[in-house]
């Protein structure tokens, strides 16, 4: 399953609802409304106003060496 693709000049991330863990382990609670959970996951992905390091930065940093060495696939 491909989660991220390049569409035009954008990186598009597709995460199937079934891929989001709703199980009690390791968090200690059970999510019974997956639809509500994924709405909050989407808000967290989009929310860069927390003053913290954006979640995407480590992904970009990991891709840079692959690009420089020619190991990135097109």
CSV table of N, CA, C and O in Angstrom, one decimal:
chain,number,residue,atom,x,y,z
A,1,UNK,N,0.8,-1.2,0.0
A,1,UNK,CA,0.0,0.0,0.0
A,1,UNK,C,0.9,1.2,0.0
A,1,UNK,O,1.8,1.4,0.8
A,2,UNK,N,0.6,2.1,-1.0
A,2,UNK,CA,1.4,3.4,-1.0
A,2,UNK,C,0.6,4.4,-0.3
A,2,UNK,O,-0.6,4.7,-0.6
A,3,UNK,N,1.2,5.0,0.7
A,3,UNK,CA,0.5,6.0,1.5
A,3,UNK,C,0.8,7.4,1.0
A,3,UNK,O,-0.2,8.3,1.0
A,4,UNK,N,2.0,7.7,0.5
A,4,UNK,CA,2.3,9.1,0.1
A,4,UNK,C,2.7,9.0,-1.4
A,4,UNK,O,3.4,8.1,-1.9
A,5,UNK,N,2.1,9.9,-2.2
A,5,UNK,CA,2.4,10.0,-3.6
A,5,UNK,C,2.7,11.5,-4.0
A,5,UNK,O,2.3,12.4,-3.2
A,6,UNK,N,3.3,11.7,-5.1
A,6,UNK,CA,3.5,13.1,-5.6
A,6,UNK,C,2.4,13.3,-6.7
A,6,UNK,O,2.3,12.5,-7.6
A,7,UNK,N,1.6,14.3,-6.5
A,7,UNK,CA,0.5,14.6,-7.4
A,7,UNK,C,0.7,16.0,-7.9
A,7,UNK,O,0.5,17.0,-7.1
A,8,UNK,N,1.2,16.2,-9.1
A,8,UNK,CA,1.6,17.5,-9.6
A,8,UNK,C,2.7,18.1,-8.7
A,8,UNK,O,3.8,17.5,-8.7
A,9,UNK,N,2.5,19.2,-8.1
A,9,UNK,CA,3.6,19.8,-7.3
A,9,UNK,C,3.3,19.7,-5.8
A,9,UNK,O,3.7,20.5,-5.0
A,10,UNK,N,2.5,18.6,-5.4
A,10,UNK,CA,2.2,18.4,-4.0
A,10,UNK,C,2.5,17.0,-3.6
A,10,UNK,O,2.4,16.0,-4.4
A,11,UNK,N,2.9,16.8,-2.3
A,11,UNK,CA,3.0,15.5,-1.7
A,11,UNK,C,1.6,15.2,-1.1
A,11,UNK,O,1.2,16.0,-0.3
A,12,UNK,N,1.0,14.1,-1.5
A,12,UNK,CA,-0.3,13.8,-1.0
A,12,UNK,C,-0.2,12.6,-0.1
A,12,UNK,O,0.3,11.6,-0.6
A,13,UNK,N,-0.7,12.6,1.1
A,13,UNK,CA,-0.7,11.5,2.0
A,13,UNK,C,-2.1,10.9,2.2
A,13,UNK,O,-3.0,11.6,2.6
A,14,UNK,N,-2.2,9.6,1.9
A,14,UNK,CA,-3.4,8.9,2.1
A,14,UNK,C,-3.2,7.9,3.2
A,14,UNK,O,-2.4,7.0,3.0
A,15,UNK,N,-4.0,8.0,4.2
A,15,UNK,CA,-3.9,7.0,5.3
A,15,UNK,C,-5.3,6.4,5.5
A,15,UNK,O,-6.3,7.1,5.9
A,16,UNK,N,-5.4,5.1,5.1
A,16,UNK,CA,-6.7,4.4,5.3
A,16,UNK,C,-7.1,4.5,6.8
A,16,UNK,O,-6.3,4.3,7.7
A,17,UNK,N,-8.4,4.7,7.0
A,17,UNK,CA,-8.9,4.7,8.3
A,17,UNK,C,-8.6,3.4,9.1
A,17,UNK,O,-8.3,3.4,10.2
A,18,UNK,N,-8.6,2.3,8.3
A,18,UNK,CA,-8.3,1.0,8.9
A,18,UNK,C,-6.8,0.9,9.4
A,18,UNK,O,-6.5,0.0,10.2
A,19,UNK,N,-5.9,1.8,8.9
A,19,UNK,CA,-4.6,1.8,9.3
A,19,UNK,C,-4.3,2.5,10.7
A,19,UNK,O,-3.3,2.4,11.3
A,20,UNK,N,-5.3,3.3,11.1
A,20,UNK,CA,-5.2,4.0,12.4
A,20,UNK,C,-5.6,3.0,13.5
A,20,UNK,O,-6.6,2.4,13.5
A,21,UNK,N,-4.6,2.9,14.4
A,21,UNK,CA,-4.8,1.9,15.5
A,21,UNK,C,-5.9,2.5,16.5
A,21,UNK,O,-5.8,3.6,17.0
A,22,UNK,N,-6.9,1.6,16.7
A,22,UNK,CA,-7.9,2.0,17.7
A,22,UNK,C,-7.9,1.0,18.9
A,22,UNK,O,-8.8,1.0,19.7
A,23,UNK,N,-6.8,0.2,19.0
A,23,UNK,CA,-6.7,-0.8,20.0
A,23,UNK,C,-6.2,-0.2,21.3
A,23,UNK,O,-5.5,0.8,21.3
A,24,UNK,N,-6.5,-0.9,22.4
A,24,UNK,CA,-6.0,-0.4,23.7
A,24,UNK,C,-4.5,-0.4,23.9
A,24,UNK,O,-4.0,0.3,24.7
A,25,UNK,N,-3.8,-1.3,23.2
A,25,UNK,CA,-2.4,-1.4,23.4
A,25,UNK,C,-1.7,-0.5,22.4
A,25,UNK,O,-2.0,-0.5,21.3
A,26,UNK,N,-0.7,0.2,22.7
A,26,UNK,CA,0.0,0.3,24.1
A,26,UNK,C,-0.6,1.5,24.9
A,26,UNK,O,0.0,1.8,25.9
A,27,UNK,N,-1.6,2.1,24.4
A,27,UNK,CA,-2.1,3.4,25.0
A,27,UNK,C,-2.9,3.2,26.3
A,27,UNK,O,-3.1,4.1,27.0
A,28,UNK,N,-3.5,2.0,26.5
A,28,UNK,CA,-4.3,1.7,27.7
A,28,UNK,C,-5.7,2.1,27.6
A,28,UNK,O,-6.4,2.1,28.6
A,29,UNK,N,-6.2,2.5,26.4
A,29,UNK,CA,-7.6,2.7,26.2
A,29,UNK,C,-8.1,2.3,24.9
A,29,UNK,O,-7.3,2.1,24.0
A,30,UNK,N,-9.4,2.1,24.7
A,30,UNK,CA,-10.0,1.6,23.4
A,30,UNK,C,-10.8,2.7,22.8
A,30,UNK,O,-11.7,3.2,23.4
A,31,UNK,N,-10.5,3.0,21.5
A,31,UNK,CA,-11.3,3.9,20.8
A,31,UNK,C,-12.5,3.2,20.1
A,31,UNK,O,-12.3,2.2,19.4
A,32,UNK,N,-13.7,3.6,20.4
A,32,UNK,CA,-14.9,2.9,19.9
A,32,UNK,C,-15.5,3.7,18.7
A,32,UNK,O,-16.3,3.1,18.0
A,33,UNK,N,-15.0,4.9,18.5
A,33,UNK,CA,-15.6,5.7,17.3
A,33,UNK,C,-14.4,6.1,16.4
A,33,UNK,O,-13.8,7.1,16.6
A,34,UNK,N,-14.0,5.2,15.5
A,34,UNK,CA,-12.9,5.4,14.6
A,34,UNK,C,-13.1,6.7,13.8
A,34,UNK,O,-12.1,7.4,13.5
A,35,UNK,N,-14.3,7.0,13.4
A,35,UNK,CA,-14.6,8.2,12.6
A,35,UNK,C,-14.2,9.4,13.3
A,35,UNK,O,-13.7,10.4,12.8
A,36,UNK,N,-14.5,9.5,14.6
A,36,UNK,CA,-14.2,10.6,15.4
A,36,UNK,C,-12.7,10.7,15.6
A,36,UNK,O,-12.1,11.8,15.6
A,37,UNK,N,-12.0,9.6,15.8
A,37,UNK,CA,-10.6,9.5,16.0
A,37,UNK,C,-9.9,10.1,14.7
A,37,UNK,O,-9.0,10.9,14.9
A,38,UNK,N,-10.3,9.6,13.5
A,38,UNK,CA,-9.6,10.1,12.4
A,38,UNK,C,-9.7,11.6,12.1
A,38,UNK,O,-8.9,12.2,11.5
A,39,UNK,N,-10.9,12.1,12.5
A,39,UNK,CA,-11.0,13.6,12.4
A,39,UNK,C,-10.0,14.3,13.2
A,39,UNK,O,-9.4,15.3,12.8
A,40,UNK,N,-9.7,13.8,14.4
A,40,UNK,CA,-8.7,14.4,15.3
A,40,UNK,C,-7.3,14.2,14.8
A,40,UNK,O,-6.4,15.0,14.9
A,41,UNK,N,-7.1,13.0,14.2
A,41,UNK,CA,-5.8,12.7,13.6
A,41,UNK,C,-5.5,13.7,12.5
A,41,UNK,O,-4.4,14.3,12.4
A,42,UNK,N,-6.5,13.9,11.7
A,42,UNK,CA,-6.3,14.9,10.6
A,42,UNK,C,-6.1,16.3,11.1
A,42,UNK,O,-5.2,17.0,10.5
A,43,UNK,N,-6.7,16.7,12.1
A,43,UNK,CA,-6.5,18.0,12.7
A,43,UNK,C,-5.1,18.1,13.3
A,43,UNK,O,-4.4,19.1,13.2
A,44,UNK,N,-4.6,17.0,13.9
A,44,UNK,CA,-3.2,17.0,14.4
A,44,UNK,C,-2.2,17.1,13.3
A,44,UNK,O,-1.2,17.8,13.5
A,45,UNK,N,-2.4,16.4,12.2
A,45,UNK,CA,-1.5,16.4,11.1
A,45,UNK,C,-1.5,17.8,10.5
A,45,UNK,O,-0.4,18.3,10.2
A,46,UNK,N,-2.6,18.5,10.4
A,46,UNK,CA,-2.7,19.8,9.9
A,46,UNK,C,-2.3,20.9,10.8
A,46,UNK,O,-1.9,22.0,10.4
A,47,UNK,N,-2.3,20.7,12.1
A,47,UNK,CA,-2.1,21.7,13.1
A,47,UNK,C,-0.6,22.0,13.3
A,47,UNK,O,0.1,21.3,14.1
A,48,UNK,N,-0.1,23.0,12.7
A,48,UNK,CA,1.3,23.4,12.9
A,48,UNK,C,1.4,24.6,13.9
A,48,UNK,O,2.5,25.3,13.9
A,49,UNK,N,0.4,25.0,14.5
A,49,UNK,CA,0.4,26.2,15.4
A,49,UNK,C,0.7,25.9,16.8
A,49,UNK,O,0.5,26.8,17.7
A,50,UNK,N,1.3,24.8,17.1
A,50,UNK,CA,1.6,24.4,18.5
A,50,UNK,C,2.9,25.0,19.0
A,50,UNK,O,3.2,24.9,20.2
A,51,UNK,N,3.7,25.5,18.1
A,51,UNK,CA,5.0,26.1,18.5
A,51,UNK,C,6.1,25.0,18.6
A,51,UNK,O,7.2,25.3,18.9
A,52,UNK,N,5.7,23.8,18.3
A,52,UNK,CA,6.6,22.7,18.3
A,52,UNK,C,7.2,22.4,16.9
A,52,UNK,O,6.7,23.0,15.9
A,53,UNK,N,8.2,21.6,16.8
A,53,UNK,CA,8.8,21.3,15.6
A,53,UNK,C,7.8,20.5,14.7
A,53,UNK,O,7.2,19.6,15.2
A,54,UNK,N,7.5,21.0,13.5
A,54,UNK,CA,6.5,20.3,12.6
A,54,UNK,C,6.9,18.9,12.4
A,54,UNK,O,8.0,18.5,12.3
A,55,UNK,N,5.9,18.0,12.5
A,55,UNK,CA,6.0,16.6,12.4
A,55,UNK,C,6.7,16.2,11.0
A,55,UNK,O,7.3,15.1,11.0
A,56,UNK,N,6.6,17.0,10.0
A,56,UNK,CA,7.1,16.6,8.7
A,56,UNK,C,8.6,16.8,8.6
A,56,UNK,O,9.2,16.2,7.8
A,57,UNK,N,9.2,17.6,9.4
A,57,UNK,CA,10.6,17.9,9.3
A,57,UNK,C,11.5,16.7,9.3
A,57,UNK,O,12.4,16.6,8.5
A,58,UNK,N,11.3,15.8,10.3
A,58,UNK,CA,12.2,14.6,10.3
A,58,UNK,C,12.0,13.7,9.0
A,58,UNK,O,13.0,13.1,8.6
A,59,UNK,N,10.9,13.7,8.4
A,59,UNK,CA,10.7,13.0,7.1
A,59,UNK,C,11.5,13.6,6.0
A,59,UNK,O,12.2,12.9,5.2
A,60,UNK,N,11.5,15.0,6.0
A,60,UNK,CA,12.2,15.7,4.9
A,60,UNK,C,13.7,15.5,5.2
A,60,UNK,O,14.5,15.2,4.2
A,61,UNK,N,14.1,15.6,6.4
A,61,UNK,CA,15.6,15.4,6.7
A,61,UNK,C,16.0,14.0,6.4
A,61,UNK,O,17.2,13.8,5.9
A,62,UNK,N,15.2,13.0,6.6
A,62,UNK,CA,15.6,11.6,6.2
A,62,UNK,C,15.7,11.4,4.7
A,62,UNK,O,16.5,10.6,4.2
A,63,UNK,N,14.9,12.2,3.9
A,63,UNK,CA,14.9,12.1,2.5
A,63,UNK,C,16.1,12.8,1.8
A,63,UNK,O,16.6,12.4,0.7
A,64,UNK,N,16.6,13.8,2.5
A,64,UNK,CA,17.7,14.6,1.9
A,64,UNK,C,18.9,13.8,1.5
A,64,UNK,O,19.4,13.8,0.4
A,65,UNK,N,19.5,13.0,2.4
A,65,UNK,CA,20.7,12.1,2.1
A,65,UNK,C,20.4,11.2,0.9
A,65,UNK,O,21.2,10.9,0.1
A,66,UNK,N,19.2,10.6,0.9
A,66,UNK,CA,18.8,9.7,-0.2
A,66,UNK,C,18.8,10.4,-1.6
A,66,UNK,O,19.3,9.9,-2.6
A,67,UNK,N,18.4,11.7,-1.6
A,67,UNK,CA,18.4,12.4,-2.8
A,67,UNK,C,19.8,12.8,-3.2
A,67,UNK,O,20.2,12.7,-4.4
A,68,UNK,N,20.7,13.1,-2.3
A,68,UNK,CA,22.0,13.5,-2.6
A,68,UNK,C,22.8,12.3,-3.1
A,68,UNK,O,23.7,12.5,-4.0
A,69,UNK,N,22.6,11.1,-2.6
A,69,UNK,CA,23.3,10.0,-3.1
A,69,UNK,C,22.7,9.3,-4.3
A,69,UNK,O,23.2,8.2,-4.7
A,70,UNK,N,21.5,9.8,-4.7
A,70,UNK,CA,20.9,9.2,-5.9
A,70,UNK,C,20.1,7.9,-5.5
A,70,UNK,O,19.7,7.2,-6.4
A,71,UNK,N,19.8,7.7,-4.3
A,71,UNK,CA,19.1,6.5,-3.9
A,71,UNK,C,17.6,6.7,-3.9
A,71,UNK,O,16.8,5.7,-3.8
A,72,UNK,N,17.2,7.9,-4.0
A,72,UNK,CA,15.7,8.2,-4.0
A,72,UNK,C,15.1,7.7,-5.3
A,72,UNK,O,15.7,7.8,-6.4
A,73,UNK,N,14.0,7.0,-5.2
A,73,UNK,CA,13.4,6.4,-6.4
A,73,UNK,C,12.4,7.5,-7.0
A,73,UNK,O,11.8,8.2,-6.3
A,74,UNK,N,12.3,7.5,-8.3
A,74,UNK,CA,11.3,8.4,-8.9
A,74,UNK,C,10.2,7.6,-9.4
A,74,UNK,O,10.2,6.5,-9.7
